[in-house]
Coordinates of N, CA, C and O in Angstrom, one line a residue:
M1 N -17.7 15.6 43.6 CA -18.5 14.4 43.1 C -17.7 13.6 44.6 O -16.6 13.6 44.0
T2 N -18.4 12.2 45.0 CA -17.9 10.9 44.9 C -17.1 10.0 44.3 O -17.8 9.8 42.5
E3 N -16.6 9.4 44.4 CA -16.2 9.1 43.1 C -16.4 7.3 42.7 O -17.2 6.8 43.8
I4 N -17.5 7.1 41.6 CA -17.9 5.9 41.2 C -16.9 4.8 41.5 O -15.9 4.8 40.4
V5 N -17.0 3.7 41.7 CA -16.7 2.6 42.2 C -17.9 1.0 41.1 O -18.8 1.0 42.0
P6 N -17.5 0.8 40.6 CA -18.1 -0.5 40.0 C -18.8 -1.8 40.9 O -18.0 -1.7 41.6
R7 N -19.8 -1.9 41.0 CA -20.2 -2.6 42.0 C -20.3 -3.4 41.8 O -20.4 -4.8 40.0
R8 N -21.1 -5.4 41.6 CA -20.7 -6.4 42.0 C -19.4 -6.9 40.6 O -20.4 -7.8 40.2
G9 N -18.4 -6.6 40.8 CA -17.8 -7.3 40.5 C -17.5 -6.5 39.0 O -16.8 -7.1 37.8
A10 N -18.4 -5.3 37.9 CA -18.4 -5.2 36.5 C -16.6 -4.6 37.2 O -16.1 -4.2 37.7
A11 N -16.3 -4.9 35.7 CA -14.5 -4.3 36.1 C -14.2 -3.9 34.9 O -15.1 -3.8 33.4
L12 N -13.8 -3.0 35.3 CA -12.7 -1.7 34.1 C -11.1 -1.3 34.7 O -11.0 -1.4 35.4
R13 N -11.3 -2.0 33.5 CA -10.1 -1.5 31.9 C -9.5 -0.4 32.5 O -9.2 0.7 31.5
T14 N -7.7 -0.4 33.4 CA -7.7 1.0 33.1 C -6.0 0.7 32.8 O -5.7 0.1 32.9
T15 N -6.2 1.3 31.4 CA -4.1 1.2 30.8 C -2.7 2.4 31.2 O -3.4 3.7 31.4
A16 N -1.6 2.0 30.0 CA -1.3 3.5 30.7 C -1.9 4.6 30.2 O -2.0 5.5 30.4
R17 N -2.9 4.3 28.7 CA -4.0 5.4 28.5 C -4.3 6.4 29.4 O -4.7 7.3 29.2
T18 N -5.3 5.7 29.8 CA -6.6 6.1 31.2 C -5.7 6.1 32.3 O -6.6 8.0 32.7
S19 N -4.2 5.6 32.3 CA -3.7 6.9 33.7 C -4.1 8.3 34.2 O -3.8 8.9 35.0
A20 N -3.9 8.9 32.5 CA -3.3 10.2 32.4 C -5.2 11.1 33.1 O -4.7 12.0 33.8
R21 N -5.6 11.0 32.7 CA -7.4 11.0 33.3 C -7.1 10.1 34.5 O -7.1 8.9 34.1
N22 N -9.3 10.3 35.6 CA -10.2 9.9 36.1 C -10.2 8.0 35.0 O -11.1 7.8 34.1
A23 N -9.7 7.2 35.9 CA -9.9 5.4 35.1 C -11.6 5.7 34.6 O -12.2 4.7 33.6
N24 N -12.2 6.2 35.6 CA -14.5 5.7 35.2 C -14.2 7.6 34.9 O -15.4 7.7 35.4
W25 N -13.7 7.8 34.0 CA -14.4 9.1 33.7 C -15.7 9.8 33.3 O -16.1 10.5 32.7
M26 N -15.7 8.9 32.7 CA -17.9 8.3 31.9 C -18.1 8.1 32.6 O -19.6 8.2 32.5
L27 N -18.4 6.6 34.1 CA -19.1 6.4 35.1 C -19.8 8.0 35.5 O -20.6 7.4 36.5
T28 N -18.2 8.2 35.9 CA -18.9 9.7 37.2 C -19.9 10.6 36.9 O -20.1 11.1 36.9
Q29 N -19.9 10.4 34.9 CA -21.5 11.9 35.2 C -22.8 10.4 34.7 O -23.3 11.2 34.1
L30 N -22.7 9.3 35.0 CA -24.2 8.5 35.1 C -24.6 9.5 36.2 O -24.8 10.2 36.4
P31 N -26.2 8.9 35.5 CA -27.5 9.4 37.0 C -27.1 8.3 38.0 O -26.4 7.6 37.4
V32 N -27.6 9.1 39.1 CA -27.4 8.3 40.4 C -27.9 6.5 40.2 O -27.9 6.0 40.5
G33 N -29.6 6.5 39.1 CA -30.2 5.9 39.4 C -29.2 4.4 38.6 O -30.0 3.6 38.4
M34 N -28.8 4.6 37.2 CA -28.0 4.2 36.9 C -27.3 3.1 37.4 O -25.8 2.3 36.9
V35 N -25.8 4.3 38.4 CA -24.9 3.8 38.8 C -24.9 2.6 40.3 O -24.2 1.2 40.2
E36 N -25.9 2.9 39.9 CA -26.7 1.3 41.1 C -27.4 -0.5 40.4 O -27.3 -1.3 41.0
A37 N -27.3 0.6 38.6 CA -26.7 -0.9 38.2 C -25.8 -1.3 37.0 O -25.6 -1.0 36.9
D38 N -26.0 -2.6 38.0 CA -24.9 -3.1 37.2 C -24.3 -3.0 36.1 O -23.4 -3.3 35.1
F39 N -25.9 -3.5 35.1 CA -26.0 -3.2 33.1 C -25.9 -1.8 32.8 O -24.1 -2.2 31.7
F40 N -25.9 -0.7 32.8 CA -25.9 0.4 32.8 C -23.7 0.7 33.6 O -23.5 0.8 32.1
M41 N -23.9 -0.2 33.8 CA -22.5 0.0 34.6 C -21.4 -0.4 34.2 O -20.3 0.2 33.1
R42 N -21.4 -1.7 34.0 CA -20.9 -2.9 32.4 C -20.8 -1.6 31.1 O -20.1 -2.0 30.7
F43 N -22.6 -1.6 30.6 CA -22.4 -1.3 29.3 C -21.8 0.2 28.8 O -21.1 0.4 28.2
V44 N -21.6 1.2 29.9 CA -21.3 2.5 30.1 C -19.6 2.2 29.6 O -19.4 3.0 28.8
S45 N -19.3 1.4 30.3 CA -17.5 0.7 30.8 C -16.8 1.0 28.9 O -16.5 0.5 28.3
I46 N -18.6 0.3 28.2 CA -17.4 0.0 26.8 C -17.8 0.5 25.5 O -16.4 1.4 26.8
F47 N -18.4 2.1 26.4 CA -18.4 3.4 25.8 C -17.4 3.9 26.4 O -16.8 4.6 26.0
Q48 N -17.1 3.9 27.6 CA -16.5 4.9 28.2 C -14.3 4.1 27.5 O -13.6 5.0 26.8
E49 N -14.6 3.0 27.4 CA -13.2 2.3 27.5 C -13.5 2.9 25.8 O -11.4 3.0 25.0
I50 N -13.4 2.7 25.1 CA -13.5 3.4 23.6 C -13.1 4.8 22.8 O -12.8 5.1 22.8
G51 N -14.1 5.1 23.9 CA -14.0 7.1 25.1 C -12.3 7.0 24.3 O -12.0 8.6 24.3
S52 N -12.1 6.2 25.4 CA -10.7 7.2 26.3 C -9.9 6.7 25.1 O -8.5 7.7 24.7
S53 N -9.9 5.5 24.2 CA -8.9 5.4 23.7 C -8.9 6.5 22.8 O -7.8 7.1 21.7
L54 N -10.4 7.3 21.7 CA -9.8 7.6 21.3 C -9.3 9.3 21.7 O -9.2 9.4 20.7
I55 N -9.2 9.0 22.8 CA -9.1 10.6 23.2 C -8.0 10.3 23.3 O -6.6 11.6 22.7
D56 N -7.3 9.1 23.5 CA -5.6 9.6 23.8 C -4.7 9.8 22.2 O -4.2 10.2 22.5
D57 N -5.7 9.4 21.4 CA -5.3 9.2 20.1 C -5.3 11.1 19.9 O -4.3 10.8 18.9
A58 N -6.4 11.0 19.9 CA -6.0 12.6 19.5 C -5.2 13.5 20.2 O -4.5 14.7 19.6
D59 N -5.2 13.0 21.7 CA -4.2 14.2 22.5 C -2.7 13.7 22.4 O -1.9 14.6 22.6
N60 N -2.5 12.2 21.0 CA -1.2 11.8 20.9 C -1.0 12.2 19.7 O 0.0 12.2 18.6
I61 N -1.4 13.9 18.1 CA -1.3 13.6 17.6 C -0.8 15.0 17.3 O 0.8 14.5 16.1
D62 N 0.1 15.4 17.6 CA 1.8 16.1 18.3 C 2.8 14.9 17.9 O 3.2 15.3 16.2
N63 N 2.4 14.1 17.7 CA 3.9 13.0 17.7 C 3.3 12.4 16.2 O 5.1 11.9 16.3
V64 N 2.3 12.2 16.4 CA 2.2 12.1 14.7 C 3.8 12.1 13.7 O 4.0 11.5 12.9
V65 N 3.5 13.6 13.8 CA 4.2 14.0 12.8 C 5.4 14.3 13.6 O 6.5 15.4 13.0
N66 N 5.2 14.4 14.6 CA 7.7 15.1 15.1 C 8.5 13.7 15.3 O 8.5 12.4 15.9
L67 N 8.8 13.8 14.2 CA 10.3 13.0 13.6 C 10.6 12.6 14.2 O 11.1 10.8 13.9
S68 N 11.1 12.8 15.8 CA 12.1 12.2 17.3 C 11.2 11.3 17.3 O 11.7 10.0 17.7
V69 N 9.7 11.0 17.0 CA 9.0 9.8 18.3 C 8.3 9.1 17.6 O 7.5 8.5 17.9
A70 N 7.9 9.4 16.2 CA 6.4 9.4 15.3 C 7.2 8.0 14.7 O 8.4 7.2 15.0
P71 N 5.8 7.1 15.0 CA 5.8 5.8 14.5 C 6.9 5.4 13.1 O 6.6 5.8 12.6
A72 N 7.4 4.4 13.3 CA 8.3 4.1 12.4 C 7.2 4.4 11.3 O 8.4 4.7 9.9
P73 N 6.1 3.7 10.6 CA 5.9 3.6 9.7 C 5.5 5.4 9.0 O 5.5 5.5 7.6
N74 N 5.8 6.3 9.9 CA 5.3 7.2 9.6 C 6.7 8.4 8.9 O 6.3 9.5 8.7
V75 N 8.0 7.8 9.2 CA 9.0 8.9 8.5 C 9.2 9.1 7.2 O 9.6 9.8 6.8
P76 N 9.2 7.6 6.9 CA 9.7 8.1 5.1 C 7.9 8.6 4.7 O 8.1 9.6 3.4
W77 N 6.7 9.0 5.6 CA 5.8 9.7 5.1 C 6.2 11.2 5.0 O 5.6 11.9 4.1
L78 N 6.6 11.9 6.2 CA 7.4 12.5 7.1 C 8.3 12.4 4.9 O 8.1 14.2 5.6
G79 N 9.4 12.2 5.6 CA 10.3 12.9 4.1 C 9.6 13.2 2.7 O 9.6 13.6 2.4
S80 N 8.7 12.2 3.0 CA 7.9 13.2 1.3 C 7.5 14.0 1.5 O 7.2 15.0 0.7
W81 N 7.4 14.5 2.0 CA 6.5 16.0 2.8 C 7.4 17.0 1.9 O 7.3 17.9 2.0
I82 N 8.9 16.6 2.4 CA 9.4 17.8 1.8 C 10.6 17.2 0.7 O 11.0 17.0 0.6
G83 N 9.7 16.0 -0.7 CA 10.7 15.8 -1.5 C 11.4 14.5 -1.6 O 12.3 14.5 -2.4
I84 N 12.2 13.1 -0.3 CA 12.3 13.4 -0.1 C 11.5 11.7 -0.2 O 10.9 11.3 1.1
N85 N 11.4 10.6 -1.6 CA 10.8 10.1 -1.3 C 11.3 9.0 -1.8 O 11.5 7.5 -2.3
T86 N 13.1 8.5 -1.2 CA 14.0 7.4 -1.6 C 14.1 6.8 0.3 O 15.0 5.2 -0.4
V87 N 13.3 6.8 1.4 CA 13.9 6.4 2.3 C 13.3 5.1 2.1 O 12.2 4.9 2.7
D88 N 14.1 4.3 3.1 CA 14.2 2.6 2.3 C 13.8 2.6 3.7 O 13.9 2.4 5.0
P89 N 11.9 1.3 4.3 CA 11.3 1.4 5.5 C 12.2 0.5 6.1 O 12.7 -0.3 7.2
S90 N 13.5 -0.7 5.5 CA 14.1 -1.4 5.8 C 15.5 -1.7 6.6 O 15.9 -2.3 7.3
L91 N 16.2 0.2 6.7 CA 16.5 0.6 7.4 C 16.9 0.7 8.2 O 15.6 1.5 9.5
P92 N 17.3 1.0 9.3 CA 17.7 0.5 11.0 C 16.5 1.6 10.7 O 16.8 2.8 10.4
I93 N 15.6 2.6 11.7 CA 14.5 3.1 12.2 C 15.7 4.5 12.6 O 14.9 6.5 12.0
D94 N 15.9 4.9 13.5 CA 17.5 5.7 13.2 C 18.1 6.6 12.1 O 17.7 7.9 12.8
L95 N 18.1 5.8 11.3 CA 18.5 5.5 10.3 C 17.4 6.5 10.0 O 18.1 7.5 8.9
Q96 N 17.1 6.2 9.1 CA 15.7 6.9 8.8 C 14.8 7.9 8.7 O 15.4 8.5 8.4
R97 N 15.2 8.0 10.4 CA 15.0 9.0 11.2 C 16.6 10.6 10.9 O 16.0 11.9 10.6
R98 N 17.5 10.0 11.1 CA 18.2 11.0 10.5 C 18.4 11.6 9.2 O 18.3 12.6 8.9
I99 N 18.0 10.4 9.0 CA 17.7 11.2 6.7 C 17.0 12.3 6.5 O 17.7 13.6 5.2
V100 N 15.4 12.0 7.5 CA 14.5 13.1 7.0 C 15.3 13.9 7.6 O 14.8 15.6 6.8
A101 N 16.3 13.9 9.2 CA 16.3 14.6 9.2 C 17.6 16.0 8.6 O 17.3 17.3 8.6
S102 N 18.5 15.3 8.3 CA 18.6 15.5 8.0 C 18.5 17.5 6.3 O 18.9 17.5 5.5
A103 N 17.8 15.2 5.9 CA 17.0 15.7 4.6 C 16.2 18.0 4.4 O 16.7 18.0 4.0
A104 N 16.1 17.4 5.7 CA 15.2 19.2 6.4 C 15.7 20.4 6.8 O 15.9 21.0 5.7
D105 N 17.3 19.5 7.2 CA 17.9 21.0 8.2 C 18.0 21.8 6.2 O 18.8 22.7 6.9
T106 N 18.8 21.0 5.3 CA 20.6 21.3 4.0 C 19.1 21.6 2.9 O 19.5 22.0 2.0
L107 N 17.6 21.5 3.4 CA 16.4 21.6 2.3 C 17.6 22.8 1.2 O 16.9 23.8 -0.1
A108 N 17.4 24.0 2.4 CA 18.1 25.3 1.9 C 19.2 25.8 0.5 O 19.3 26.4 -0.1
W109 N 19.8 24.6 1.4 CA 21.5 24.5 0.3 C 21.9 23.6 -0.8 O 22.3 23.4 -1.3
R110 N 20.1 23.4 -1.0 CA 20.1 22.1 -1.6 C 20.7 22.8 -3.6 O 20.6 23.7 -3.4
G111 N 21.6 22.1 -3.7 CA 22.3 22.6 -5.2 C 23.8 23.2 -5.2 O 24.3 23.8 -5.9
T112 N 23.9 23.1 -3.5 CA 25.5 24.1 -3.5 C 26.2 23.1 -2.9 O 25.8 21.9 -2.3
V113 N 27.5 23.5 -2.9 CA 28.4 22.6 -2.1 C 28.2 22.4 -0.3 O 28.9 21.0 -0.2
A114 N 27.8 22.6 0.0 CA 26.9 22.6 1.8 C 26.7 22.0 1.3 O 26.5 20.6 2.5
G115 N 25.7 22.6 0.9 CA 23.8 21.0 0.4 C 24.7 20.2 0.3 O 24.4 19.0 0.7
L116 N 25.6 20.0 -0.5 CA 26.0 18.6 -1.3 C 26.8 17.3 -0.5 O 26.4 16.4 -0.5
T117 N 27.8 18.8 1.0 CA 28.6 17.8 1.6 C 27.6 17.2 2.4 O 27.6 16.1 2.0
R118 N 27.3 17.9 2.2 CA 26.1 17.2 3.3 C 25.5 16.1 3.5 O 24.5 14.7 4.5
F119 N 24.8 16.1 2.2 CA 24.0 15.1 1.8 C 24.5 14.6 1.6 O 24.1 12.4 2.1
L120 N 25.7 14.2 1.2 CA 27.4 12.7 1.0 C 27.8 12.4 1.6 O 27.7 11.1 2.0
E121 N 27.5 12.6 2.8 CA 28.6 12.5 4.6 C 26.6 12.3 5.3 O 27.1 10.6 6.1
L122 N 26.2 12.5 5.1 CA 24.8 11.6 5.5 C 24.7 10.3 5.0 O 24.5 9.4 5.3
T123 N 24.5 10.0 3.4 CA 25.0 8.5 2.6 C 25.9 8.1 2.9 O 25.5 6.7 2.5
S124 N 27.0 8.6 2.4 CA 27.9 7.3 2.6 C 28.6 6.7 4.5 O 29.2 6.1 4.2
D125 N 28.3 7.9 4.6 CA 28.3 7.5 6.5 C 29.8 8.2 6.7 O 30.2 7.1 7.4
G126 N 30.5 8.6 5.5 CA 31.8 9.0 5.4 C 32.8 10.7 5.5 O 32.0 11.0 5.1
P127 N 33.6 10.7 4.7 CA 34.7 12.0 5.1 C 33.9 12.0 2.9 O 34.1 11.6 2.4
V128 N 33.9 13.3 2.7 CA 33.3 13.9 1.6 C 34.3 14.6 0.8 O 35.0 15.5 1.8
E129 N 34.6 15.0 0.0 CA 35.6 16.5 -0.2 C 34.9 16.2 -1.7 O 34.1 15.3 -2.5
V130 N 34.7 17.1 -1.9 CA 33.0 18.4 -3.5 C 34.2 19.3 -3.6 O 34.4 20.0 -2.8
T131 N 33.9 19.7 -4.6 CA 34.7 20.5 -5.8 C 33.8 21.1 -6.6 O 33.4 20.4 -6.7
D132 N 33.7 21.8 -7.1 CA 32.6 22.4 -7.8 C 33.5 23.9 -8.7 O 34.8 24.4 -8.1
G133 N 33.0 24.1 -9.7 CA 33.8 25.3 -10.5 C 33.6 26.3 -10.1 O 33.2 27.8 -10.9
G134 N 33.0 26.3 -9.5 CA 31.2 27.8 -9.3 C 31.9 28.5 -8.2 O 33.1 28.7 -7.7
G135 N 31.9 30.3 -8.1 CA 32.2 31.0 -7.9 C 31.5 32.6 -7.8 O 30.5 32.3 -9.3
V136 N 32.3 33.0 -7.8 CA 31.5 34.5 -8.2 C 33.1 35.7 -8.2 O 34.2 35.5 -7.7
W137 N 32.4 36.2 -9.3 CA 33.5 36.9 -10.3 C 33.0 38.1 -10.8 O 31.6 38.5 -11.0
A138 N 33.9 39.2 -11.6 CA 34.2 40.5 -11.1 C 32.9 40.3 -12.8 O 33.3 39.4 -13.5
D139 N 32.3 41.3 -13.3 CA 31.5 41.2 -14.6 C 32.7 41.0 -15.8 O 34.3 41.3 -16.1
R140 N 32.4 40.0 -16.3 CA 33.1 38.8 -17.8 C 35.2 38.8 -17.4 O 35.6 38.6 -18.4
E141 N 35.2 38.7 -16.1 CA 35.3 36.8 -15.8 C 35.7 36.4 -15.3 O 37.4 35.5 -15.2
A142 N 34.6 35.7 -15.4 CA 34.3 34.3 -15.2 C 34.6 33.1 -16.4 O 34.4 33.5 -17.1
P143 N 34.9 32.2 -15.7 CA 36.3 30.8 -16.1 C 34.3 30.7 -17.5 O 33.1 30.8 -16.9
D144 N 35.2 30.2 -18.9 CA 34.5 29.2 -19.9 C 33.5 28.6 -18.6 O 32.1 28.4 -19.3
D145 N 33.9 26.9 -18.3 CA 33.0 26.7 -18.2 C 33.0 26.4 -16.0 O 34.4 26.4 -15.3
S146 N 32.5 26.8 -15.5 CA 32.0 26.9 -14.3 C 31.0 25.3 -14.0 O 30.4 25.9 -12.2
A147 N 29.9 25.4 -14.6 CA 28.7 24.4 -15.4 C 28.9 23.0 -14.2 O 28.9 22.0 -15.0
W148 N 30.6 22.5 -13.4 CA 31.0 21.4 -13.0 C 31.3 21.5 -11.3 O 31.3 21.7 -10.2
V149 N 30.7 20.4 -11.2 CA 31.2 19.3 -9.7 C 31.7 17.6 -9.7 O 31.6 16.7 -10.3
R150 N 32.8 17.3 -9.2 CA 33.4 16.2 -8.8 C 33.8 16.2 -7.0 O 34.0 16.5 -6.0
M151 N 32.7 14.6 -7.2 CA 32.5 14.1 -5.4 C 32.5 13.0 -5.6 O 32.8 12.0 -5.9
R152 N 33.8 13.1 -4.1 CA 34.8 10.9 -3.5 C 34.3 11.2 -2.6 O 34.3 12.5 -0.9
V153 N 33.3 10.3 -2.8 CA 33.5 9.3 -1.0 C 34.2 8.4 -0.7 O 35.1 7.5 -1.9
Q154 N 34.2 7.7 0.4 CA 35.0 6.7 1.1 C 34.4 5.4 0.8 O 34.7 4.0 0.6
S155 N 32.6 5.1 1.3 CA 31.7 4.3 0.7 C 30.7 4.4 0.0 O 30.5 5.9 0.0
T156 N 29.4 4.5 -0.1 CA 28.8 4.5 -0.5 C 27.6 3.7 0.0 O 26.1 3.8 -0.2
G157 N 28.2 4.4 1.4 CA 27.4 3.6 3.1 C 25.6 2.0 2.8 O 27.7 1.6 2.2
W158 N 25.6 2.6 3.4 CA 24.4 1.4 3.3 C 23.9 0.8 1.6 O 23.2 0.3 1.0
L159 N 24.2 1.7 0.9 CA 23.2 1.6 -0.9 C 24.4 0.9 -1.7 O 25.7 1.1 -1.6
G160 N 24.1 -0.1 -2.6 CA 24.6 0.3 -3.7 C 25.3 1.0 -4.8 O 24.1 1.7 -4.3
E161 N 26.2 1.0 -5.4 CA 26.3 1.8 -6.4 C 25.7 3.0 -7.2 O 25.1 3.5 -7.1
A162 N 24.1 1.8 -7.5 CA 23.8 1.9 -8.3 C 22.7 2.6 -8.3 O 21.6 3.7 -8.8
D163 N 22.6 2.8 -7.2 CA 21.2 3.2 -5.4 C 21.7 4.3 -5.6 O 21.3 5.4 -5.6
F164 N 23.0 4.2 -5.1 CA 24.1 5.7 -4.7 C 23.6 6.6 -5.6 O 23.8 8.0 -6.2
V165 N 24.2 7.0 -7.2 CA 24.6 7.1 -8.0 C 22.4 7.7 -8.2 O 23.0 9.2 -8.4
A166 N 21.8 6.7 -8.4 CA 20.8 7.6 -9.1 C 20.1 8.7 -7.2 O 19.6 10.0 -7.6
L167 N 20.8 8.0 -6.0 CA 19.8 9.0 -5.7 C 21.2 10.5 -5.1 O 20.7 11.0 -5.0
V168 N 22.1 10.6 -5.8 CA 22.8 12.1 -6.1 C 23.1 12.7 -7.0 O 22.2 13.3 -7.0
R169 N 22.2 12.5 -7.6 CA 21.8 12.5 -9.0 C 20.9 13.3 -8.4 O 20.1 14.5 -9.7
D170 N 19.4 13.0 -7.8 CA 18.6 14.2 -7.7 C 19.2 15.2 -7.1 O 18.2 16.5 -6.9
E171 N 20.6 15.3 -6.7 CA 20.8 16.6 -6.3 C 21.5 16.8 -6.5 O 21.8 19.0 -5.8
I172 N 22.2 17.2 -8.1 CA 22.6 18.0 -8.8 C 21.8 18.9 -9.8 O 20.9 18.4 -10.2
P173 N 22.5 19.7 -10.1 CA 21.5 20.8 -10.4 C 21.3 20.6 -12.0 O 22.4 19.5 -13.1
A174 N 20.5 20.1 -12.8 CA 20.9 19.1 -14.2 C 21.3 19.7 -14.3 O 22.5 19.6 -15.8
H175 N 21.8 21.3 -15.0 CA 23.3 21.6 -16.5 C 24.0 21.9 -15.4 O 25.2 21.4 -16.3
V176 N 24.5 20.8 -14.8 CA 26.1 20.6 -14.2 C 27.0 19.7 -14.5 O 26.1 18.4 -14.3
R177 N 27.8 19.4 -15.1 CA 28.2 18.0 -16.0 C 29.1 17.5 -13.6 O 29.4 18.6 -13.1
A178 N 28.7 16.6 -13.8 CA 29.4 15.7 -12.5 C 30.0 14.5 -12.9 O 29.5 13.8 -13.2
Q179 N 30.9 14.1 -11.5 CA 31.3 13.2 -11.8 C 31.7 12.4 -10.2 O 31.0 13.0 -9.2
I180 N 31.6 11.4 -10.2 CA 31.1 10.8 -8.7 C 31.6 9.7 -8.5 O 32.5 8.3 -9.1
Y181 N 33.1 9.9 -8.0 CA 34.7 8.6 -7.5 C 34.1 8.1 -6.1 O 34.0 8.6 -4.1
V182 N 34.5 7.0 -5.6 CA 34.1 6.0 -4.9 C 35.6 6.1 -4.5 O 37.1 4.8 -4.9
G183 N 36.9 6.7 -3.4 CA 37.8 6.3 -3.2 C 38.5 7.2 -4.5 O 38.8 8.0 -5.3
D184 N 39.9 6.8 -5.3 CA 39.7 7.0 -6.8 C 38.8 7.0 -7.6 O 39.9 6.4 -9.3
R185 N 37.9 5.6 -7.5 CA 38.1 4.7 -9.0 C 36.6 5.6 -8.9 O 35.9 6.1 -8.3
L186 N 36.4 5.5 -10.6 CA 35.6 6.8 -10.8 C 33.4 6.0 -11.6 O 34.2 4.7 -11.9
I187 N 33.1 6.3 -10.4 CA 31.2 5.3 -10.4 C 31.3 5.7 -11.2 O 30.2 5.1 -12.1
W188 N 30.6 7.4 -12.0 CA 29.9 7.7 -12.1 C 30.2 9.3 -13.2 O 31.3 10.0 -12.1
S189 N 29.7 9.4 -14.3 CA 30.2 10.6 -15.0 C 28.9 11.0 -15.9 O 28.2 9.9 -16.4
S190 N 28.6 12.6 -15.3 CA 27.1 12.7 -16.1 C 27.0 12.0 -17.9 O 26.0 12.3 -18.7
E191 N 28.8 12.6 -18.3 CA 28.7 13.0 -19.7 C 28.4 11.6 -20.4 O 28.9 12.0 -21.4
D192 N 28.2 10.5 -19.4 CA 28.3 9.3 -20.5 C 26.8 8.4 -19.4 O 26.4 7.9 -20.3
G193 N 26.2 9.2 -18.4 CA 25.4 9.0 -18.3 C 24.7 7.8 -17.3 O 24.6 7.3 -16.5
R194 N 26.0 6.4 -17.5 CA 25.9 4.8 -16.9 C 27.2 5.5 -15.5 O 28.2 4.9 -16.1
P195 N 26.3 4.2 -15.1 CA 27.0 3.6 -13.9 C 28.1 3.0 -14.3 O 28.2 2.5 -15.3
R196 N 30.2 3.7 -13.6 CA 30.7 2.7 -13.7 C 31.1 0.6 -13.4 O 30.1 0.8 -11.7
P197 N 31.7 -0.3 -13.9 CA 31.7 -1.5 -12.6 C 32.5 -1.2 -12.2 O 33.5 -0.4 -12.1

């Protein structure tokens, strides 16, 4: 098939999006009589540009839900799919992606020391110490009080202490007594429920 070139200065814009397919993909389908008419060439080129845009968007649909390349507004939305509704859109986009990816990776570990440690490392951006009363014991050898967890971080990362506590509380099983320390300072205890000054 002969490549059709617009006549008499009819301009066709070629963008990066149309470079993957023939820039004149719609014009090449016109009957010969229309190709010779400048009006039809310009008229159809309008629809070709619109069509190229729609096709490119459809071709790009995989990237909309790919966390590593999704547009910035989609990252918190992707987090909401797995129950992460606290991704602050004002954070740097790389950090937002890390938060959602880490949450997805540790979702199966939620409520465990390993999951809580990973979550705290990501949120505080530093070393974490988590101790708890959980374990596995022989029948009738379990301690009377095993439902507790103590968390120690060096900082609350990008969050203020009250926001950090609110975020961490969502990760702790409801029946477990918990304490959060920043360094050696207790900032929250589930026994009184309030952040400490």
